[in-house]
PDB file of N, CA and C in Angstrom:
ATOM      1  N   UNK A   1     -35.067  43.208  62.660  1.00 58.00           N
ATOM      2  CA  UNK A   1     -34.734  43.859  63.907  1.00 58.00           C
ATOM      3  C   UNK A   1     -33.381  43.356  64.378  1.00 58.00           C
ATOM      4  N   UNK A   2     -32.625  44.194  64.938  1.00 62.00           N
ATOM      5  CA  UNK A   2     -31.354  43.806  65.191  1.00 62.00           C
ATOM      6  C   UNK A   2     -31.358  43.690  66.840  1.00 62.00           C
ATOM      7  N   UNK A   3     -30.645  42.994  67.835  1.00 60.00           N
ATOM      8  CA  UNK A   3     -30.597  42.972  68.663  1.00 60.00           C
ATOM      9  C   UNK A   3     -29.719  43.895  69.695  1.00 60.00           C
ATOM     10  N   UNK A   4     -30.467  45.120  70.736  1.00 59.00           N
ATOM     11  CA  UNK A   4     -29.322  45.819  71.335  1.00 59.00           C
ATOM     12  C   UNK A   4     -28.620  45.497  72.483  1.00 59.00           C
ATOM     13  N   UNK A   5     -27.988  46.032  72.985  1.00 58.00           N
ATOM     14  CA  UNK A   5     -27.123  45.548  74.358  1.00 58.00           C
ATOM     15  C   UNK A   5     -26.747  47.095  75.192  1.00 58.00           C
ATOM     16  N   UNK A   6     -26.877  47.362  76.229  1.00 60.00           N
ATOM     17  CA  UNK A   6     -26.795  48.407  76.885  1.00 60.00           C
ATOM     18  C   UNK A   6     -25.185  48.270  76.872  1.00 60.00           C
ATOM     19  N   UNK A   7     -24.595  47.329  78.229  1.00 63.00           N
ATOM     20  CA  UNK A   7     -23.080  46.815  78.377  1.00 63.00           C
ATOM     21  C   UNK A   7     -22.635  45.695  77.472  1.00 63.00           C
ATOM     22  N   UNK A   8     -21.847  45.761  77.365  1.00 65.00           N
ATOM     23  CA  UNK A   8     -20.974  44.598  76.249  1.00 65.00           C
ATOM     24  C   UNK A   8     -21.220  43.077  76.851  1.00 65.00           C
ATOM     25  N   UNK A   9     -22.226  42.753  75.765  1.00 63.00           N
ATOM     26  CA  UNK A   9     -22.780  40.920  76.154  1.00 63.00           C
ATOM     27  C   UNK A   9     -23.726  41.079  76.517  1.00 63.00           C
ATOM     28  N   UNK A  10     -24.833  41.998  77.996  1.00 67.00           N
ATOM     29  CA  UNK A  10     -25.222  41.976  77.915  1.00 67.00           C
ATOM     30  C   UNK A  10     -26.890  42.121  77.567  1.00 67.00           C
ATOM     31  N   UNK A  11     -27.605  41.126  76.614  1.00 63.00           N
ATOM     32  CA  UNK A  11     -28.916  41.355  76.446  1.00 63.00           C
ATOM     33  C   UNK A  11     -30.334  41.643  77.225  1.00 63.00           C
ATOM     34  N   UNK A  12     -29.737  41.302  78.774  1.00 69.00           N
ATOM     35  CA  UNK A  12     -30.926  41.100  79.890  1.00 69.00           C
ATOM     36  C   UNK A  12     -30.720  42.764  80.058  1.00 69.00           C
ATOM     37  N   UNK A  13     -30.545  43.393  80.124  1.00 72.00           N
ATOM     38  CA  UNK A  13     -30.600  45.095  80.403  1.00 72.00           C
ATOM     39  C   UNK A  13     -31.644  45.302  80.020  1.00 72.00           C
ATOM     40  N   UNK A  14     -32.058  44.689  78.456  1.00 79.00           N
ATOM     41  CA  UNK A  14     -33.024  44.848  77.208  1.00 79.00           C
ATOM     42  C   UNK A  14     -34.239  43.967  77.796  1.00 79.00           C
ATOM     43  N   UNK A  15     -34.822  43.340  78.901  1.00 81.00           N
ATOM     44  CA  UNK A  15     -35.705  42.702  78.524  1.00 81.00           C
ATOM     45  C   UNK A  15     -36.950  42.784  78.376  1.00 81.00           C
ATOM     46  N   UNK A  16     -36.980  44.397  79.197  1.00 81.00           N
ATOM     47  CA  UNK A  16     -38.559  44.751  78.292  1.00 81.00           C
ATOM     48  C   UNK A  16     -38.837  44.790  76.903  1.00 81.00           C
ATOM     49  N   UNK A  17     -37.980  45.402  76.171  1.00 83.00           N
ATOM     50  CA  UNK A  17     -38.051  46.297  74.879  1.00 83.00           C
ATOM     51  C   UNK A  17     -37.587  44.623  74.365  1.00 83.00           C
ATOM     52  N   UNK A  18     -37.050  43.317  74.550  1.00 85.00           N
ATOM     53  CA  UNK A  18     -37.232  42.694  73.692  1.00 85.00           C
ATOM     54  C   UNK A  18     -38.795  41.878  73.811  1.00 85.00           C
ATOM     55  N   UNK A  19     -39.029  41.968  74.755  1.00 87.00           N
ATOM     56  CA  UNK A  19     -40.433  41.391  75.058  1.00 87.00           C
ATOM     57  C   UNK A  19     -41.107  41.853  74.245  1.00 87.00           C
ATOM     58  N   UNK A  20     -41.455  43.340  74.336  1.00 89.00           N
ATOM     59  CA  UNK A  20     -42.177  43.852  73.276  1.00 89.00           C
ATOM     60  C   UNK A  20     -42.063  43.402  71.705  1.00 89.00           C
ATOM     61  N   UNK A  21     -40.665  43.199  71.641  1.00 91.00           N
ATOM     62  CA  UNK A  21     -40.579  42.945  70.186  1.00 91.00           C
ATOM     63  C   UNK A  21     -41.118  41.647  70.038  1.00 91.00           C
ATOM     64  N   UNK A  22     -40.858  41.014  70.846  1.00 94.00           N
ATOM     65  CA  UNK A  22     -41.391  39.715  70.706  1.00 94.00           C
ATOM     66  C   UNK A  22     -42.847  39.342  70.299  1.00 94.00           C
ATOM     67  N   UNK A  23     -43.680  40.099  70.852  1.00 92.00           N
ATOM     68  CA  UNK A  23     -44.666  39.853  70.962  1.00 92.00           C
ATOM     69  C   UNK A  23     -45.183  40.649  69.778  1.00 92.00           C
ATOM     70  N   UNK A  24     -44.421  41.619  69.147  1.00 94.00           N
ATOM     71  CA  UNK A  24     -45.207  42.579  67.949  1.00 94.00           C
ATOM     72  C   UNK A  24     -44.600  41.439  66.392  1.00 94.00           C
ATOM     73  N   UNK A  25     -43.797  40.641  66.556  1.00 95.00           N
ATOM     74  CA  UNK A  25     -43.506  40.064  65.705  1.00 95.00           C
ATOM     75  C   UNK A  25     -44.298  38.810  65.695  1.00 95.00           C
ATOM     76  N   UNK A  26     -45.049  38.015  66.925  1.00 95.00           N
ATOM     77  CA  UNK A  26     -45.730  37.135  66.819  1.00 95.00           C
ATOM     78  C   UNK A  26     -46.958  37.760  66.527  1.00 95.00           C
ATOM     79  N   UNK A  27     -47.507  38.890  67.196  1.00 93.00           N
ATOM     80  CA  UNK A  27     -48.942  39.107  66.630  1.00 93.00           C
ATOM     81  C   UNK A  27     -49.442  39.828  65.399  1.00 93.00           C
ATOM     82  N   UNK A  28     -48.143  40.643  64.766  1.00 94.00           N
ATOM     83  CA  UNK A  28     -48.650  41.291  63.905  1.00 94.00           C
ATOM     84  C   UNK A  28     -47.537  41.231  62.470  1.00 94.00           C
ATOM     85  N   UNK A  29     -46.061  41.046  62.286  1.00 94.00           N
ATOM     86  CA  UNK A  29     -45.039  40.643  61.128  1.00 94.00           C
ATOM     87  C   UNK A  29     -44.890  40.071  61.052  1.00 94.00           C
ATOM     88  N   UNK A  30     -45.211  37.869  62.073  1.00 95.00           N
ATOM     89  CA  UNK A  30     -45.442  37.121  61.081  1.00 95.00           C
ATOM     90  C   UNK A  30     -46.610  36.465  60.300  1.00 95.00           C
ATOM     91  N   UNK A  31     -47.528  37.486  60.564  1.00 95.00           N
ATOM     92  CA  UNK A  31     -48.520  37.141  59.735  1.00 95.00           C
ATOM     93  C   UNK A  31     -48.928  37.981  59.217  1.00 95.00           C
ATOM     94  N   UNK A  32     -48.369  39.085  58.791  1.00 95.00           N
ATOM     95  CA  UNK A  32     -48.770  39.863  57.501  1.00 95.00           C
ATOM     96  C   UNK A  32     -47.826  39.931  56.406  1.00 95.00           C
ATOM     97  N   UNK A  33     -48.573  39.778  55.367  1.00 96.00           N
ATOM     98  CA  UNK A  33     -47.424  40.207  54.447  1.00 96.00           C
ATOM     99  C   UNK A  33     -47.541  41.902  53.743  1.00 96.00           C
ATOM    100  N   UNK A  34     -46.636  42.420  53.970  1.00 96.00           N
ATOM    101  CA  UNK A  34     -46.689  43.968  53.391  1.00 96.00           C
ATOM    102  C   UNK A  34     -46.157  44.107  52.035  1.00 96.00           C
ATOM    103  N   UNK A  35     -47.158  45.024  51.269  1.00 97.00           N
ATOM    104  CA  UNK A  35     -46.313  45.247  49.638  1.00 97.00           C
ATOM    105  C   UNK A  35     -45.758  46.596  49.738  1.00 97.00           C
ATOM    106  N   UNK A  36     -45.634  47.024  50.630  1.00 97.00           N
ATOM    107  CA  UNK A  36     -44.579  48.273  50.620  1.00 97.00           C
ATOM    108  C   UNK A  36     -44.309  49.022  51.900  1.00 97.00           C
ATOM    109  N   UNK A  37     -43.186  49.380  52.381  1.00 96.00           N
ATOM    110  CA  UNK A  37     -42.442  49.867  52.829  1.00 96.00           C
ATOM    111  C   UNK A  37     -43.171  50.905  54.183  1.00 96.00           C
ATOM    112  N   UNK A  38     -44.003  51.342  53.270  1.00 97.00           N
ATOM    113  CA  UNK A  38     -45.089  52.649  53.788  1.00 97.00           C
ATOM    114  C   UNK A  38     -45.723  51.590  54.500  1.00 97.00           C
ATOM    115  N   UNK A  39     -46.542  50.383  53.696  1.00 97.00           N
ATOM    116  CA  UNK A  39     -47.546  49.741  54.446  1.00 97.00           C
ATOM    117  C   UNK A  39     -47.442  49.367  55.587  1.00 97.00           C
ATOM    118  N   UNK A  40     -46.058  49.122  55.812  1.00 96.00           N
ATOM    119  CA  UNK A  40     -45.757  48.242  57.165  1.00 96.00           C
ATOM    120  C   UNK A  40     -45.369  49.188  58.118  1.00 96.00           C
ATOM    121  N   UNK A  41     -44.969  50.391  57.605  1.00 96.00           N
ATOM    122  CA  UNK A  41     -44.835  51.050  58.586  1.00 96.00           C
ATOM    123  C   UNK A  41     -46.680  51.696  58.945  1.00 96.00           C
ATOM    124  N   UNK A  42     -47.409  52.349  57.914  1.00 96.00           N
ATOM    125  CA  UNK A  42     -48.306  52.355  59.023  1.00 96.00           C
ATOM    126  C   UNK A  42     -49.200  51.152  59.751  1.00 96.00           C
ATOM    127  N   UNK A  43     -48.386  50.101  59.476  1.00 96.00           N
ATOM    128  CA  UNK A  43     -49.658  49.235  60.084  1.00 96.00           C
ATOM    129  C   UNK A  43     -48.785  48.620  61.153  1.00 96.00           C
ATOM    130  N   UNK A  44     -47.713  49.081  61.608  1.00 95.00           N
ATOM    131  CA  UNK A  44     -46.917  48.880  62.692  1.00 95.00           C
ATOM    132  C   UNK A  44     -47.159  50.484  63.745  1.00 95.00           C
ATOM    133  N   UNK A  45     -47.312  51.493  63.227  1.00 95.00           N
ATOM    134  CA  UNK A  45     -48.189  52.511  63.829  1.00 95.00           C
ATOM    135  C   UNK A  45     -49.340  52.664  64.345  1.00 95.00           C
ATOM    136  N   UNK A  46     -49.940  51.539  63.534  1.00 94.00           N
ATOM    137  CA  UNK A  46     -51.516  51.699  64.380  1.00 94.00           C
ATOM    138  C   UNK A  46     -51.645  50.165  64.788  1.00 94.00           C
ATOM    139  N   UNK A  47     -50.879  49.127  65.086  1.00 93.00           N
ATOM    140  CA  UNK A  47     -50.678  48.611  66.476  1.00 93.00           C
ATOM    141  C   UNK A  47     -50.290  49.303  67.634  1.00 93.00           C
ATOM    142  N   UNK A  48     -49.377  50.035  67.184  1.00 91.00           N
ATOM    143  CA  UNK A  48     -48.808  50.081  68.346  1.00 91.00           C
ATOM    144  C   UNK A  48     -49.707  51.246  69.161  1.00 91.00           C
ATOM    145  N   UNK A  49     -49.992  52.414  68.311  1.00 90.00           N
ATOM    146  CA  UNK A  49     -51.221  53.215  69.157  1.00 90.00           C
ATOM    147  C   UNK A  49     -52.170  52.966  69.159  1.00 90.00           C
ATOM    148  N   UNK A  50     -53.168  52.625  68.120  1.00 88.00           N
ATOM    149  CA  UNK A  50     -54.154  52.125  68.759  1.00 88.00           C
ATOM    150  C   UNK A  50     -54.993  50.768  69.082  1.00 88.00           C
ATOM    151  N   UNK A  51     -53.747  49.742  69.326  1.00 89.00           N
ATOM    152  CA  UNK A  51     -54.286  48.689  69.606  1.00 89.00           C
ATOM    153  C   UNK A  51     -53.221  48.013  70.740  1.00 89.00           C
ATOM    154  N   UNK A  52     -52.023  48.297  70.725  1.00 87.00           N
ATOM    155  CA  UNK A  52     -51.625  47.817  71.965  1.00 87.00           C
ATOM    156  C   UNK A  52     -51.329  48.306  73.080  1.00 87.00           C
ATOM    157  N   UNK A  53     -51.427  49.725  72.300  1.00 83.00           N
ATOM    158  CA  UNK A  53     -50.938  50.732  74.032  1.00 83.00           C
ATOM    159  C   UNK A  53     -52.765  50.969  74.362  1.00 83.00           C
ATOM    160  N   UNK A  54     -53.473  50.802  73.603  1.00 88.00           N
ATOM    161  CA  UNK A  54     -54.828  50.758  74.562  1.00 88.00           C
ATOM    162  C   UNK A  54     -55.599  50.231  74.693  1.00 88.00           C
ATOM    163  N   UNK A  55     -55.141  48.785  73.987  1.00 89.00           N
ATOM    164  CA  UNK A  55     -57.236  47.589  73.680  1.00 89.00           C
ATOM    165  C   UNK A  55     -56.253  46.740  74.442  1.00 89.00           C
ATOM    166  N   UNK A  56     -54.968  46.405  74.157  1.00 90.00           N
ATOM    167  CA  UNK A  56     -54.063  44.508  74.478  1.00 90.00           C
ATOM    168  C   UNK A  56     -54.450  44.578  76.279  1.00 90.00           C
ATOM    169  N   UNK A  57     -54.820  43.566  76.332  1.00 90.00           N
ATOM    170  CA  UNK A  57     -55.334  43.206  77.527  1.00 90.00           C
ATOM    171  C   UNK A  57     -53.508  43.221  78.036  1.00 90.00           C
ATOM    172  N   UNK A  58     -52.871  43.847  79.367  1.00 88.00           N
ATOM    173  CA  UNK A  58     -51.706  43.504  79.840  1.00 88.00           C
ATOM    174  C   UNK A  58     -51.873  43.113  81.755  1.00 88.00           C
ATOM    175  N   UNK A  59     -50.751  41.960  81.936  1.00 90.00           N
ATOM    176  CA  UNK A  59     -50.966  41.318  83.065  1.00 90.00           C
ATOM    177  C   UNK A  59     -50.522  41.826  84.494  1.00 90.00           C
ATOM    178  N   UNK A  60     -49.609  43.278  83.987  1.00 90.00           N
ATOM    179  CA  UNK A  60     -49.538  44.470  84.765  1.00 90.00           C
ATOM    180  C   UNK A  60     -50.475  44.839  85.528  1.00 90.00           C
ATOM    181  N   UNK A  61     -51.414  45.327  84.387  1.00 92.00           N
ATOM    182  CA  UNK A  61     -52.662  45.638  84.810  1.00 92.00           C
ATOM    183  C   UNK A  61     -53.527  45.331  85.053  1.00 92.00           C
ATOM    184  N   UNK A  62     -53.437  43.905  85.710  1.00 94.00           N
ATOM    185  CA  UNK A  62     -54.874  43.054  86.379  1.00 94.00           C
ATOM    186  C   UNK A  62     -55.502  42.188  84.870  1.00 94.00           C
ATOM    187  N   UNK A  63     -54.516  41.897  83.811  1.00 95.00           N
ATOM    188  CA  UNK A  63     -54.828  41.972  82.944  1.00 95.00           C
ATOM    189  C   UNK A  63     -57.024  42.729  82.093  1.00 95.00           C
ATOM    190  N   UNK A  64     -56.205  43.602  82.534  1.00 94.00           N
ATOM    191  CA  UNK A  64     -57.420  45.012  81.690  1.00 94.00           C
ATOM    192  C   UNK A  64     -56.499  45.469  80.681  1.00 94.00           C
ATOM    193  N   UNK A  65     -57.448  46.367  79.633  1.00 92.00           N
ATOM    194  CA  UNK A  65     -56.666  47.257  79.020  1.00 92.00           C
ATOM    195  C   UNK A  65     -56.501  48.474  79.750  1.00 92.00           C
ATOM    196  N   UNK A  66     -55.091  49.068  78.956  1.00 91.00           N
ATOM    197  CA  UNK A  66     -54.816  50.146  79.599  1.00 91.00           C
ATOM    198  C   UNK A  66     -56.287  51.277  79.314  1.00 91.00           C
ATOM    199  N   UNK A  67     -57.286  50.859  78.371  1.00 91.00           N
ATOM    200  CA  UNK A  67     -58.324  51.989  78.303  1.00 91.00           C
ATOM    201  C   UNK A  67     -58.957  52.245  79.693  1.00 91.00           C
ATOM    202  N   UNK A  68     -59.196  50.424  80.172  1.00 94.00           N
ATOM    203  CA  UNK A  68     -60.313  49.820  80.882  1.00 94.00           C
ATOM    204  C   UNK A  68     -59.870  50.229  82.424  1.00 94.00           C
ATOM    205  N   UNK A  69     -58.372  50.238  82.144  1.00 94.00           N
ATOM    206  CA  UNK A  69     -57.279  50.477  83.582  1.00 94.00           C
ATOM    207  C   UNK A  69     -57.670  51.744  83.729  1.00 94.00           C
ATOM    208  N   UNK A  70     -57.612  52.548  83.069  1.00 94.00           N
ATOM    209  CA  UNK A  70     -57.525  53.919  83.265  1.00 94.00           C
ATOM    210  C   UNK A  70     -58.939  54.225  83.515  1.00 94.00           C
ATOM    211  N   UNK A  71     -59.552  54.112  83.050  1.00 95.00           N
ATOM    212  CA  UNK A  71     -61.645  54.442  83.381  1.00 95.00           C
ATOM    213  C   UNK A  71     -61.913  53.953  84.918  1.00 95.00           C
ATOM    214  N   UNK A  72     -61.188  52.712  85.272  1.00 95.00           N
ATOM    215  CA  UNK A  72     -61.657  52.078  86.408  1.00 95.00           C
ATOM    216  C   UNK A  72     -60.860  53.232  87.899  1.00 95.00           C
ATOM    217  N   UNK A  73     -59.215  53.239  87.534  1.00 95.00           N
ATOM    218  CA  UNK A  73     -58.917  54.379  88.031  1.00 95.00           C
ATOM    219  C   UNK A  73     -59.513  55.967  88.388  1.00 95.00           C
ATOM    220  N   UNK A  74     -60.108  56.402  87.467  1.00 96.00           N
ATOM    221  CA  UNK A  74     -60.467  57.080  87.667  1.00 96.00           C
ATOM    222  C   UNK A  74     -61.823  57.565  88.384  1.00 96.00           C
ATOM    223  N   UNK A  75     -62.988  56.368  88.003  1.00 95.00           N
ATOM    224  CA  UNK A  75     -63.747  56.492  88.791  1.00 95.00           C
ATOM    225  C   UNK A  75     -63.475  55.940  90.401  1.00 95.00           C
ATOM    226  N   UNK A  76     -62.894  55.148  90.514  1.00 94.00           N
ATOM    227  CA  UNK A  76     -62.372  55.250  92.076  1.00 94.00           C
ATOM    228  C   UNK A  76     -61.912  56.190  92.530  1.00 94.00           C
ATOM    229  N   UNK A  77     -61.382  56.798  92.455  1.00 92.00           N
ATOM    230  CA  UNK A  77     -60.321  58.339  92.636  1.00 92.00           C
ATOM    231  C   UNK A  77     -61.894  59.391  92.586  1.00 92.00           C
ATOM    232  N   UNK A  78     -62.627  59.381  92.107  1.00 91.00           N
ATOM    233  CA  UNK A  78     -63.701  60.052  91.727  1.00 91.00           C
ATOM    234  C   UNK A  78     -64.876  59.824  93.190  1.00 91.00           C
ATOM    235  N   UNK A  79     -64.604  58.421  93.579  1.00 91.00           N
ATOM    236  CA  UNK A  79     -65.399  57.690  94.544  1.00 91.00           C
ATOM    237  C   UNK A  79     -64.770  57.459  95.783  1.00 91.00           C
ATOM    238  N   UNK A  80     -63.608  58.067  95.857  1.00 87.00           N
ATOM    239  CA  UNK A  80     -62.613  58.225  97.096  1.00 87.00           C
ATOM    240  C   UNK A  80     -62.732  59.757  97.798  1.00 87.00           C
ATOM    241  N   UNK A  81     -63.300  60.630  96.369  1.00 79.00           N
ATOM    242  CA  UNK A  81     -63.372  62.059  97.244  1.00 79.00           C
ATOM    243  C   UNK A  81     -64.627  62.346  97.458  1.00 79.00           C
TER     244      UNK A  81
END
């Protein structure tokens, strides 16, 4: 992964999208090893849909998952009308 920069120098523009990276390289590329090209790409696809955009517990969200966020939302909203 190469590092981007919005303005010239600086990296803090970036600090979501490096967070993310951060965290997909500690939980899931340095500890796999891939024998091909394909492999890593789908197994960097199905982190990212179906395990971190909807099981990873995030601290945004009361740390819930976004599944758990969204169910709880809704039945309130459900229990508000």
């Amino acid at each position: 992964m190469i590092r981007s920069m919005s303005r010239r120098g600086n990296c803090y523009d970036n600090a979501c999208i490096e967070s993310f990276h951060s965290i997909l390289k500690r939980e899931l590329i340095y500890r796999t090893k891939f024998q091909t090209q394909k492999e890593a790409q789908n197994q960097l696809f199905r982190y990212i849909e179906f395990f971190y955009n909807r099981k990873r517990i995030h601290s945004k969200l009361g740390y819930l998952s976004p599944d758990r966020f969204e169910e709880l939302y809704y039945s309130n909203l459900a229990l508000a009308n």
